[in-house]
mmCIF file of C-alpha atoms in Angstrom:
data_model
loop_
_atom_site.group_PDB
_atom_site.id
_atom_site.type_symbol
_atom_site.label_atom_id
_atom_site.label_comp_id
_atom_site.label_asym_id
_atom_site.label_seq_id
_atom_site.Cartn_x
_atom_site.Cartn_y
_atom_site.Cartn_z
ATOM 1 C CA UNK A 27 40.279 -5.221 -8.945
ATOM 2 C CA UNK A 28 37.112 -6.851 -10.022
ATOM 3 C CA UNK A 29 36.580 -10.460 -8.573
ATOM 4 C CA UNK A 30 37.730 -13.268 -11.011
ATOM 5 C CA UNK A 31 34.820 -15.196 -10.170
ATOM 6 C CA UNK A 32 31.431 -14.101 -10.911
ATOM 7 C CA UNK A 33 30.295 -14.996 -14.678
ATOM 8 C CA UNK A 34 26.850 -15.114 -13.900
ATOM 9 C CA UNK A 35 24.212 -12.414 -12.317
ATOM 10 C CA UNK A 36 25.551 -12.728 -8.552
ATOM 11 C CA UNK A 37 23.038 -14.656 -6.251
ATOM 12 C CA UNK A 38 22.204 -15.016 -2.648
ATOM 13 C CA UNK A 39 20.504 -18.136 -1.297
ATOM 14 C CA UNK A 40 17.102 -17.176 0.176
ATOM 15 C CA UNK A 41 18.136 -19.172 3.438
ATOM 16 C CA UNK A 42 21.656 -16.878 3.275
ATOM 17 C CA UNK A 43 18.937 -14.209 4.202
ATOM 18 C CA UNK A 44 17.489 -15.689 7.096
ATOM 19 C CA UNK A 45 19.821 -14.543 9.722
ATOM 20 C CA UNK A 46 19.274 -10.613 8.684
ATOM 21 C CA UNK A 47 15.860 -11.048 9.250
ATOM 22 C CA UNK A 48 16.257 -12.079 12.714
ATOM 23 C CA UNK A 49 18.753 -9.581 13.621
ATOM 24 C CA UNK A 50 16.535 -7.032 12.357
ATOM 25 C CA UNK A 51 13.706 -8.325 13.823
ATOM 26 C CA UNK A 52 15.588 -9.126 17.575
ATOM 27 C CA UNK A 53 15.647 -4.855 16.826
ATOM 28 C CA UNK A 54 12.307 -4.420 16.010
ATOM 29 C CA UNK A 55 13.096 -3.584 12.618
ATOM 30 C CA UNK A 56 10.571 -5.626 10.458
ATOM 31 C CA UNK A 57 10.769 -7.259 7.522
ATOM 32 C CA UNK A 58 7.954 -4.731 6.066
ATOM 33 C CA UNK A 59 9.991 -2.242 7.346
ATOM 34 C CA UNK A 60 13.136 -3.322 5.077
ATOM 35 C CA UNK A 61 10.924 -4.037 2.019
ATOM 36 C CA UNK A 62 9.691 -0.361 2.308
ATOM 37 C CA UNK A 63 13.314 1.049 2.666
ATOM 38 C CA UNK A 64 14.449 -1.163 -0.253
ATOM 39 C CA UNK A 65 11.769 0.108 -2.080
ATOM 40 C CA UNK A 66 10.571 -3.480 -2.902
ATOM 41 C CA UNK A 67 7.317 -4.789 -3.131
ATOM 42 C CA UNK A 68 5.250 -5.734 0.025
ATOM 43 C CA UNK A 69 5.917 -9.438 0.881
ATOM 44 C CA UNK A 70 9.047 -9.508 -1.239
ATOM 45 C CA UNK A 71 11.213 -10.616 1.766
ATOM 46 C CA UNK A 72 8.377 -12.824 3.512
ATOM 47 C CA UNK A 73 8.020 -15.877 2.748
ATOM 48 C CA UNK A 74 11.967 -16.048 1.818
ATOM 49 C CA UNK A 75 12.260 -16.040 -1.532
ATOM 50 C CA UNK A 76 14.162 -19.072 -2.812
ATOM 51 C CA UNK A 77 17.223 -16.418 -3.980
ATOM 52 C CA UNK A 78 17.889 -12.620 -4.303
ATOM 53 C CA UNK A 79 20.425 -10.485 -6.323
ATOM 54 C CA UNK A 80 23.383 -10.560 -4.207
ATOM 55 C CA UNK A 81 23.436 -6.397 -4.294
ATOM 56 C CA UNK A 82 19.832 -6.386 -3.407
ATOM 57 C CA UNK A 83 21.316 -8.608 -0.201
ATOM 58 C CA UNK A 84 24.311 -5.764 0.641
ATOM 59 C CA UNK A 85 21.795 -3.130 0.410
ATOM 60 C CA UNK A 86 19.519 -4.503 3.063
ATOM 61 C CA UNK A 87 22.142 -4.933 5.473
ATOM 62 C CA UNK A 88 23.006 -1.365 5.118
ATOM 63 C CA UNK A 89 19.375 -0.682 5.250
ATOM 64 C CA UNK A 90 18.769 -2.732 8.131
ATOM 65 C CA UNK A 91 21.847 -1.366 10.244
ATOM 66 C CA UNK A 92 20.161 2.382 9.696
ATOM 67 C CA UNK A 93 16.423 1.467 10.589
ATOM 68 C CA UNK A 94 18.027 -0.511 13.316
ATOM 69 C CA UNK A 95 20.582 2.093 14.503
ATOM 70 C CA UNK A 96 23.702 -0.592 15.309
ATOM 71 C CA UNK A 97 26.709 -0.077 14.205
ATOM 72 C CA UNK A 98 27.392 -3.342 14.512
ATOM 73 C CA UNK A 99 24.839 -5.017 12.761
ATOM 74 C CA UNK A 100 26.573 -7.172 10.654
ATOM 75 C CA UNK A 101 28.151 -8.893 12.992
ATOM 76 C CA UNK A 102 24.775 -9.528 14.799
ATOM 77 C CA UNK A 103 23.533 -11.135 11.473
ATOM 78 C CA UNK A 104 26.684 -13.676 12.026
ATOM 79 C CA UNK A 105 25.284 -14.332 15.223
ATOM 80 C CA UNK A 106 22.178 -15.644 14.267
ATOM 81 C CA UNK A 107 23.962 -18.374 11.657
ATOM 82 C CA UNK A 108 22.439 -21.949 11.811
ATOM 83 C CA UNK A 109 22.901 -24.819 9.884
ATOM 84 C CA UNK A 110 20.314 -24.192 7.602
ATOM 85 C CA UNK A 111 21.806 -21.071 6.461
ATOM 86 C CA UNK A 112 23.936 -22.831 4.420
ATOM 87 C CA UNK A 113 21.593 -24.616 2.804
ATOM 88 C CA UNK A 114 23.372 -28.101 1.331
ATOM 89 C CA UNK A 115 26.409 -26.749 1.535
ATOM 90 C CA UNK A 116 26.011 -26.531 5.357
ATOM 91 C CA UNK A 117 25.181 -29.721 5.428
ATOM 92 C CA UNK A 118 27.941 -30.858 3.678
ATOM 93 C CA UNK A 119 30.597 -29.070 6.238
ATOM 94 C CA UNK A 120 28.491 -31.258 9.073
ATOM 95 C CA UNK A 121 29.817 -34.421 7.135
ATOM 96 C CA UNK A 122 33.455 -33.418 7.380
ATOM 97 C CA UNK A 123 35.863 -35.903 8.929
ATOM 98 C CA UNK A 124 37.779 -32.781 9.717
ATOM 99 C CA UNK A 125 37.522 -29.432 10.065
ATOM 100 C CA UNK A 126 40.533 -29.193 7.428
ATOM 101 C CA UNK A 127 38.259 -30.779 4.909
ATOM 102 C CA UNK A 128 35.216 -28.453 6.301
ATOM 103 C CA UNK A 129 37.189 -25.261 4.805
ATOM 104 C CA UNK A 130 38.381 -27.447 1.506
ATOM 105 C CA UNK A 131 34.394 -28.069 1.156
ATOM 106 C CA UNK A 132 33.973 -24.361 1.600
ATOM 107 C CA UNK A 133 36.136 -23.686 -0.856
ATOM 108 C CA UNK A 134 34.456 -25.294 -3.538
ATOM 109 C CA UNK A 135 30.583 -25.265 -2.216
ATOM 110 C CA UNK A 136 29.964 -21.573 -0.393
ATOM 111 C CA UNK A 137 29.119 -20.756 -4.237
ATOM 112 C CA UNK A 138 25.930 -22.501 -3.746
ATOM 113 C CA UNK A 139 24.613 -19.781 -0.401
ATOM 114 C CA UNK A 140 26.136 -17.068 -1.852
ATOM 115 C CA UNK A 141 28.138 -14.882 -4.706
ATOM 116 C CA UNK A 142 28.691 -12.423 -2.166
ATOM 117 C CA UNK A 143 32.431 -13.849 -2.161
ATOM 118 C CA UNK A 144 35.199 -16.382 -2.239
ATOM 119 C CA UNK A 145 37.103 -18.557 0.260
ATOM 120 C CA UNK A 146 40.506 -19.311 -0.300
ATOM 121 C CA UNK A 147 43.527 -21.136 1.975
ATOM 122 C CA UNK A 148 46.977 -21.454 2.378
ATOM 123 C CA UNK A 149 49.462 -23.305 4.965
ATOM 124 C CA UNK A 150 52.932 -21.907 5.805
ATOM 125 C CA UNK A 151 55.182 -22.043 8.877
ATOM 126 C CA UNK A 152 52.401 -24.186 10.531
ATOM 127 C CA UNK A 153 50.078 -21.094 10.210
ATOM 128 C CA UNK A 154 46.779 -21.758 8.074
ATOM 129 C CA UNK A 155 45.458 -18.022 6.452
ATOM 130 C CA UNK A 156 42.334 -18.612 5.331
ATOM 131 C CA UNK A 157 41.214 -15.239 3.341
ATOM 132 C CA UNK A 158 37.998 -14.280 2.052
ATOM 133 C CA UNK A 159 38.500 -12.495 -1.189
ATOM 134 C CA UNK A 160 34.559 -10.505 -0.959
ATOM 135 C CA UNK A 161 32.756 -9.324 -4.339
ATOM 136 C CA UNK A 162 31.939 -5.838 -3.064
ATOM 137 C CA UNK A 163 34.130 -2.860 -2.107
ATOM 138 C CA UNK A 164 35.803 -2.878 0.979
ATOM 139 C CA UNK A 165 33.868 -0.189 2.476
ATOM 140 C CA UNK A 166 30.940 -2.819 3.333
ATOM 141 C CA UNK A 167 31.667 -3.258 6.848
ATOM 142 C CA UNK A 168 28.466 -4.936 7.606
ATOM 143 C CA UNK A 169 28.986 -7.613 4.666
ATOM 144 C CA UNK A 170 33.056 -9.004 6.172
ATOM 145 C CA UNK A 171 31.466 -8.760 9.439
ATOM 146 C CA UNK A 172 28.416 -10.726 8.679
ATOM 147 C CA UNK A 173 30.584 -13.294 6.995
ATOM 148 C CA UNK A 174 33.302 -13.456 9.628
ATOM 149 C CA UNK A 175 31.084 -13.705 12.371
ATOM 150 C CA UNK A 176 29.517 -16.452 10.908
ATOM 151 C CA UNK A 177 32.124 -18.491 10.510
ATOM 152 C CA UNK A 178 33.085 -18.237 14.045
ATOM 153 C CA UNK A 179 29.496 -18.766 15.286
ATOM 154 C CA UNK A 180 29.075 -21.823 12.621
ATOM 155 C CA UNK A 181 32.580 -23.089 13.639
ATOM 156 C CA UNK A 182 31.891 -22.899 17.298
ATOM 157 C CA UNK A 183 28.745 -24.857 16.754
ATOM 158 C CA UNK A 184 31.147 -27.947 14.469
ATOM 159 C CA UNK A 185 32.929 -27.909 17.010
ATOM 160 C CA UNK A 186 30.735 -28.631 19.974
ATOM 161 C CA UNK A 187 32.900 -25.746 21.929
ATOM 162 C CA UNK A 188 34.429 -22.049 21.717
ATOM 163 C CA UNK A 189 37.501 -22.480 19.213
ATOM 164 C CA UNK A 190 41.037 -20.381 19.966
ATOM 165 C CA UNK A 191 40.388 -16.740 18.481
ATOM 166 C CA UNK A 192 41.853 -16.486 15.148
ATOM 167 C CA UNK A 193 44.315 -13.485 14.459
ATOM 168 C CA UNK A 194 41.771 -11.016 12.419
ATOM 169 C CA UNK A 195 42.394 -8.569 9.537
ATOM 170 C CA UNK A 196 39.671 -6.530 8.071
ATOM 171 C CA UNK A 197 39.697 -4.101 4.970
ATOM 172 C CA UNK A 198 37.283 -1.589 6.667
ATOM 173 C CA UNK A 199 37.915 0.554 9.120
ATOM 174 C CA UNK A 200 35.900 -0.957 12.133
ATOM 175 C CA UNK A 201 33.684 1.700 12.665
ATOM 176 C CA UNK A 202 33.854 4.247 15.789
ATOM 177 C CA UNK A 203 36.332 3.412 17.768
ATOM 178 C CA UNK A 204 34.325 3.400 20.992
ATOM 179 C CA UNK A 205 32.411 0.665 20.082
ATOM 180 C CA UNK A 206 34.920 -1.826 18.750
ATOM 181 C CA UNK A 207 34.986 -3.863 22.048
ATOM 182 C CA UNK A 208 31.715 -5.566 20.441
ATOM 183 C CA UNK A 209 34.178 -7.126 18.246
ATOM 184 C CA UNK A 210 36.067 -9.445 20.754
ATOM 185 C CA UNK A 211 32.962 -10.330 22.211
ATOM 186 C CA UNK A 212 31.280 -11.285 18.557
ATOM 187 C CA UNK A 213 34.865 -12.696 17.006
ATOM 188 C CA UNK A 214 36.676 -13.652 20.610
ATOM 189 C CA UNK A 215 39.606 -11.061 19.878
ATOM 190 C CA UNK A 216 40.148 -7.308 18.240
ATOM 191 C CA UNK A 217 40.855 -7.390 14.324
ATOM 192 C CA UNK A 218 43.531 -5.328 12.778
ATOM 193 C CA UNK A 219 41.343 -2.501 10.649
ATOM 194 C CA UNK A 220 42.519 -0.969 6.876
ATOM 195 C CA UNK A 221 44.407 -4.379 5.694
ATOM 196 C CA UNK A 222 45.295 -5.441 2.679
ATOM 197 C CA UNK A 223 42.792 -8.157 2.731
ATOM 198 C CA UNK A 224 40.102 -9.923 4.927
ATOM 199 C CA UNK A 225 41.898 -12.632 6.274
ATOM 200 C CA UNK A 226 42.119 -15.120 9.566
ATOM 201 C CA UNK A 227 45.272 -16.891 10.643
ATOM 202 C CA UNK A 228 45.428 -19.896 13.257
ATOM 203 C CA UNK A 229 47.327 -22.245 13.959
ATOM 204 C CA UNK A 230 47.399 -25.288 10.984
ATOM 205 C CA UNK A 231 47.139 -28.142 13.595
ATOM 206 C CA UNK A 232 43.250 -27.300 14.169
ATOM 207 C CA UNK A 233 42.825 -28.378 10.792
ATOM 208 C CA UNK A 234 43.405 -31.903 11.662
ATOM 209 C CA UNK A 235 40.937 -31.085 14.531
ATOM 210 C CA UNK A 236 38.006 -33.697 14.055
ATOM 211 C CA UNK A 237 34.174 -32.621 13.837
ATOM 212 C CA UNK A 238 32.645 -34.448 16.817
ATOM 213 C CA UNK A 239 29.330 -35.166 15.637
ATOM 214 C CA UNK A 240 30.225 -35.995 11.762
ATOM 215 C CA UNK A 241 28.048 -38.178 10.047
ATOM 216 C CA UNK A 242 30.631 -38.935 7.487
ATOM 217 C CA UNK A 243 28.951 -41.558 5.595
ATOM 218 C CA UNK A 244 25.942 -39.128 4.224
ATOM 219 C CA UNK A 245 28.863 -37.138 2.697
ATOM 220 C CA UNK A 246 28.812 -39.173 -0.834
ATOM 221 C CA UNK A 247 25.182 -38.725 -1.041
ATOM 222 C CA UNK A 248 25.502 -34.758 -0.034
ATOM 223 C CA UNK A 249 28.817 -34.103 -2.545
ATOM 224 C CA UNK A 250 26.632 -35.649 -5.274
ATOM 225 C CA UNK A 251 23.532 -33.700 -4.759
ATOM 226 C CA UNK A 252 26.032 -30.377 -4.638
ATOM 227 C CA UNK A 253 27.551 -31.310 -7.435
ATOM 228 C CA UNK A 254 24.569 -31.415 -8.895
ATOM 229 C CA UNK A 255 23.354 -27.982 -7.933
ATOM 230 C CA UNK A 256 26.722 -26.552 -9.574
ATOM 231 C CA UNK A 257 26.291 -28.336 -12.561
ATOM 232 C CA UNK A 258 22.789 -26.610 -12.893
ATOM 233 C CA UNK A 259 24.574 -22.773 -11.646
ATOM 234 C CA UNK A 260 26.700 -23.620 -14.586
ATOM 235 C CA UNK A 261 24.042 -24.341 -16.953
ATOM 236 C CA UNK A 262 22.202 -21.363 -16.726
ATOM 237 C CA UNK A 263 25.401 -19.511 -17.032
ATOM 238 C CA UNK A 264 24.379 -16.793 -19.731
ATOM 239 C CA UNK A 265 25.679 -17.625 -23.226
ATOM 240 C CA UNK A 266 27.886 -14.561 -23.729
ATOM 241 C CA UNK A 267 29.903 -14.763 -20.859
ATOM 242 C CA UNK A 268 31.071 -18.240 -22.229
ATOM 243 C CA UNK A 269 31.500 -16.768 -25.891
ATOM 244 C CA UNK A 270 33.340 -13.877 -24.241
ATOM 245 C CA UNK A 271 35.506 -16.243 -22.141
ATOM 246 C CA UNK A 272 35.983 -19.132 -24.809
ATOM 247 C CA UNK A 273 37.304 -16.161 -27.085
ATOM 248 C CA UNK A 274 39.752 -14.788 -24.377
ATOM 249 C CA UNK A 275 41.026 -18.066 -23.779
ATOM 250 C CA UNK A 276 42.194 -18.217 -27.500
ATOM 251 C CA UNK A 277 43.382 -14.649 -27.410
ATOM 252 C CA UNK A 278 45.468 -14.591 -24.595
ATOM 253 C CA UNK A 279 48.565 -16.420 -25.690
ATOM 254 C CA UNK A 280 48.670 -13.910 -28.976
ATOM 255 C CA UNK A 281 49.160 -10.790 -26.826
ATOM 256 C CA UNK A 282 46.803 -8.852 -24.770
ATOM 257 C CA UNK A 283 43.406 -9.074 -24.858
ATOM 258 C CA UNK A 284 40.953 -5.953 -24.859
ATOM 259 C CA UNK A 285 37.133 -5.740 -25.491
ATOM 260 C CA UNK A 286 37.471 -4.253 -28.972
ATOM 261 C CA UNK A 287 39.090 -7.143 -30.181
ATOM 262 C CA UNK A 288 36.888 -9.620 -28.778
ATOM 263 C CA UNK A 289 33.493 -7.549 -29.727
ATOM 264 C CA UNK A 290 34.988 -8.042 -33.208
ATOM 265 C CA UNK A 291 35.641 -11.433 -33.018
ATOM 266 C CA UNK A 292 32.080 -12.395 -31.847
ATOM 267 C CA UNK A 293 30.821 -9.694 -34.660
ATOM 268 C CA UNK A 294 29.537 -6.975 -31.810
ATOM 269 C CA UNK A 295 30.155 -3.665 -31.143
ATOM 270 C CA UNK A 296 32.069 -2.848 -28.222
ATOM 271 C CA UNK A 297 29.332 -0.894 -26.558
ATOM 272 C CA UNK A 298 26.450 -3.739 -27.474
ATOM 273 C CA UNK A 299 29.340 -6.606 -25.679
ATOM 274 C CA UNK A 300 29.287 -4.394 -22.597
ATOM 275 C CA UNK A 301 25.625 -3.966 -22.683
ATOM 276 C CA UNK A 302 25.167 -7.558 -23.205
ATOM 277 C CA UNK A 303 27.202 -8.849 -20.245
ATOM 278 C CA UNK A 304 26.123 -5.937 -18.241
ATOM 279 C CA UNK A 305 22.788 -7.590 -18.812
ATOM 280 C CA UNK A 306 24.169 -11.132 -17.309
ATOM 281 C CA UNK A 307 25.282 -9.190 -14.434
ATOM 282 C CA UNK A 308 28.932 -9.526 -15.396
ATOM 283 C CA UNK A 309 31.369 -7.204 -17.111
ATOM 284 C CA UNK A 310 34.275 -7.633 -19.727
ATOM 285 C CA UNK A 311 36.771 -7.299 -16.786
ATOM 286 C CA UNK A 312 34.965 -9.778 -14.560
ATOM 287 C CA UNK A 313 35.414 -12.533 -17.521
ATOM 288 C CA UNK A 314 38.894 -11.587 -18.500
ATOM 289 C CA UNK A 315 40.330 -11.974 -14.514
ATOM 290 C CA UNK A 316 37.959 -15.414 -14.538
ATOM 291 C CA UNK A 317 39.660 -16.932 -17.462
ATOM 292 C CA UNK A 318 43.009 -15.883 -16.286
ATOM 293 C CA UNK A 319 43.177 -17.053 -13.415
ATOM 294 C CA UNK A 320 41.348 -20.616 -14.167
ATOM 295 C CA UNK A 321 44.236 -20.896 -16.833
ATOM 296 C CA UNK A 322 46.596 -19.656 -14.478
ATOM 297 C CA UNK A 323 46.001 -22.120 -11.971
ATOM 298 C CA UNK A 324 46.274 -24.750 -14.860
ATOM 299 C CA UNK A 325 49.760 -23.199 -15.894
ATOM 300 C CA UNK A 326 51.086 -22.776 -12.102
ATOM 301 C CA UNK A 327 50.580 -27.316 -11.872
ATOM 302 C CA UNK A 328 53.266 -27.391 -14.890
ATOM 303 C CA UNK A 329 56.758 -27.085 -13.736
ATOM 304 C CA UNK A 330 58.496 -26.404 -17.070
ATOM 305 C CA UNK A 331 56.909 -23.104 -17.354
ATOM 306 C CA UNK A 332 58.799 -20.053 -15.733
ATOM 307 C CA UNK A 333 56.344 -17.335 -13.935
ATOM 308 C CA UNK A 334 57.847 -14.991 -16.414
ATOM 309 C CA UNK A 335 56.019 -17.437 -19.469
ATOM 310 C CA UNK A 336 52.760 -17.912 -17.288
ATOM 311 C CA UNK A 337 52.125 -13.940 -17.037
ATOM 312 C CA UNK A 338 53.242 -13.724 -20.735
ATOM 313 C CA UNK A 339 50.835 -16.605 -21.853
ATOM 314 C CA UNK A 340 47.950 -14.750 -19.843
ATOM 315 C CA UNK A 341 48.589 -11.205 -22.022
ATOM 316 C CA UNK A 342 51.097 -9.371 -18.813
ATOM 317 C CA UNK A 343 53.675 -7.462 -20.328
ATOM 318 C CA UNK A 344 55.091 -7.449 -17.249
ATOM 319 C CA UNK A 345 55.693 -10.369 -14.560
ATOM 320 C CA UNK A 346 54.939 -8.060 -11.687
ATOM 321 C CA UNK A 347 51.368 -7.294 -12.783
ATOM 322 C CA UNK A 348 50.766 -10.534 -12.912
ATOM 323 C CA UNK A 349 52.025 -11.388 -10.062
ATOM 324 C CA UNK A 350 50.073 -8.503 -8.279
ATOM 325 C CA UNK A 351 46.722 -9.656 -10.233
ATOM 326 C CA UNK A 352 47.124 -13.434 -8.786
ATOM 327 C CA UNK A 353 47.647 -12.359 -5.326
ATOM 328 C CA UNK A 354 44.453 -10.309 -5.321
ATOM 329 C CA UNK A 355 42.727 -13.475 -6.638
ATOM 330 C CA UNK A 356 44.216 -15.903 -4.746
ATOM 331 C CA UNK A 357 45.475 -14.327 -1.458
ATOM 332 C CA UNK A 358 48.920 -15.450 -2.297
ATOM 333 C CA UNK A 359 51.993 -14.833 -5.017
ATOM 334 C CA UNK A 360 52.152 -17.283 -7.739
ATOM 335 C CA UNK A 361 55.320 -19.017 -6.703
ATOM 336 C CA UNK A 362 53.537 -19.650 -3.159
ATOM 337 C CA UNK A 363 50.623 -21.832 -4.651
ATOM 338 C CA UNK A 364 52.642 -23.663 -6.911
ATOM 339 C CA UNK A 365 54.350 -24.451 -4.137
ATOM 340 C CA UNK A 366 51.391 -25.683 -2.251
ATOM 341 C CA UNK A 367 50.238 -27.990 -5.068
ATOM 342 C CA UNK A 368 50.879 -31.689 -4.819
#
């Protein structure tokens, strides 16, 4: 299923990029050497660019796991996460009380390194899951692996010491099988391979675990300057995904919603709608799983309505698919996160 999330031409942070050129180059695979397999224009990559297309991003790590012949090459990008990587938003985790309120951060600010994905997390039983829910198919090995990685490396480094190994799932298959032993020295422990879902589980208390060196009184300043940066992601949000998405918003509660109906409502033909949101690097099914789950997140916080009126109000003829469609977006069943909300 398409992510819910993208409504704007997916982006990567040039800093985001920083840590494939140096595993690439700690190869000898060159940065001239990835423009030319990319096909892209000489210097493209060099200075970093201050963003890229997200897809242009996937592509090079492909690319730069061939020229470089590892197998393992995304998790050797992970390995060479800093702080600046992150950009603000790295910052921001370094101003955490908490590493509970590092991942809550996450949650709302990874937007501004990447659209390669989103972070989401749930508490049950004392076990935190915290799942990352990745805009590309599940094939991209290199891509979880990067991002996983990462976090460990990043997390290690908030930490000021090795944290327990987290109990991994992947969606890919983990590559040869020979070679997986690279992944408990990378990730401290051996994922299970073919999941359901990319996904980490840990104990909940090390959410309460502090971060040593917090500066936690820069972290009004930093939240306001992010906030500022979304504001800005959201203003240059093209115009017809919001006509598209203010128009399935009023549709949904009539029935379901499908792209002929809105094309006529905003007085397009189906195949110029697609074009256009094509265009904004989004697509009509991209918009529609965005507005329903924003509303049904809304819908989930107001007790007097049943799961069976929630998936009707969001066009689901049956409860089931919507319950199947939330889980895919959130990493949990509907009746779970209403649950979890205060």
């Amino acid at each position: 299923m398409p992510s819910p999330h993208p409504e704007h031409a997916r982006r990567v942070a040039g800093s985001y990029l920083q840590p494939l050129l140096d595993a690439a180059a700690a190869r000898g695979v060159t940065p001239a050497a990835l423009e030319q397999a990319a096909g892209l224009d000489a210097g493209s990559l060099t200075p970093l660019p201050d963003s890229l297309p997200a897809d242009l991003y996937v592509r090079l790590l492909e690319l730069g796991a061939q020229l470089a012949q590892d197998p393992h090459f995304g998790l050797h990008v992970g390995e060479c996460v800093k702080l600046g990587t992150y950009s603000v938003y790295g910052l921001i985790l370094l101003s955490c009380r908490d590493f509970g309120m590092a991942l809550e951060q996450t949650m709302r600010y990874e937007q501004l390194a990447h659209d390669l994905g989103r972070s989401a997390i749930t508490v049950q039983d004392g076990v935190a899951s915290y799942h990352w829910h990745s805009n590309y198919a599940a094939t991209q090995r290199h891509l979880a692996d990067s991002v996983f990685a990462g976090i460990r490396v990043f997390g290690n480094w908030l930490a000021g010491t090795a944290l327990p190994p987290a109990q991994l799932s992947l969606t890919h298959d983990g590559g040869p099988p020979e070679l997986r032993e690279e992944y408990v020295r990378v990730l401290g422990a051996m994922p299970s391979f073919n999941a359901g879902a990319n996904c980490a589980h840990f104990d909940a208390a090390m959410l309460d675990w502090p971060v040593p060196n917090a500066d936690v009184s820069l972290y009004p300043v930093l939240q306001q300057h992010a906030e500022q940066l979304l504001r800005q992601r959201a203003a240059q949000t093209p115009a017809i995904s919001q006509q598209v998405h203010a128009a399935i918003v009023r549709s949904l509660a009539h029935g379901q919603v499908r792209l002929a109906t809105i094309a006529e409502e905003l007085a397009l033909s189906p195949r110029t709608l697609q074009r256009k949101l094509s265009e904004a690097g989004s697509s009509f099914q991209q918009v529609l799983d965005q507005a329903r789950f924003a509303l049904a997140r809304d819908y989930l916080r107001r007790p007097e309505l049943s799961l069976v009126d929630i998936a009707f109000l969001l066009g689901y003829q049956e409860q089931s698919a919507f319950n199947h469609a939330f889980r895919e977006w959130a990493g949990v069943n509907p009746g779970a996160y209403r649950l979890e909300q205060p």
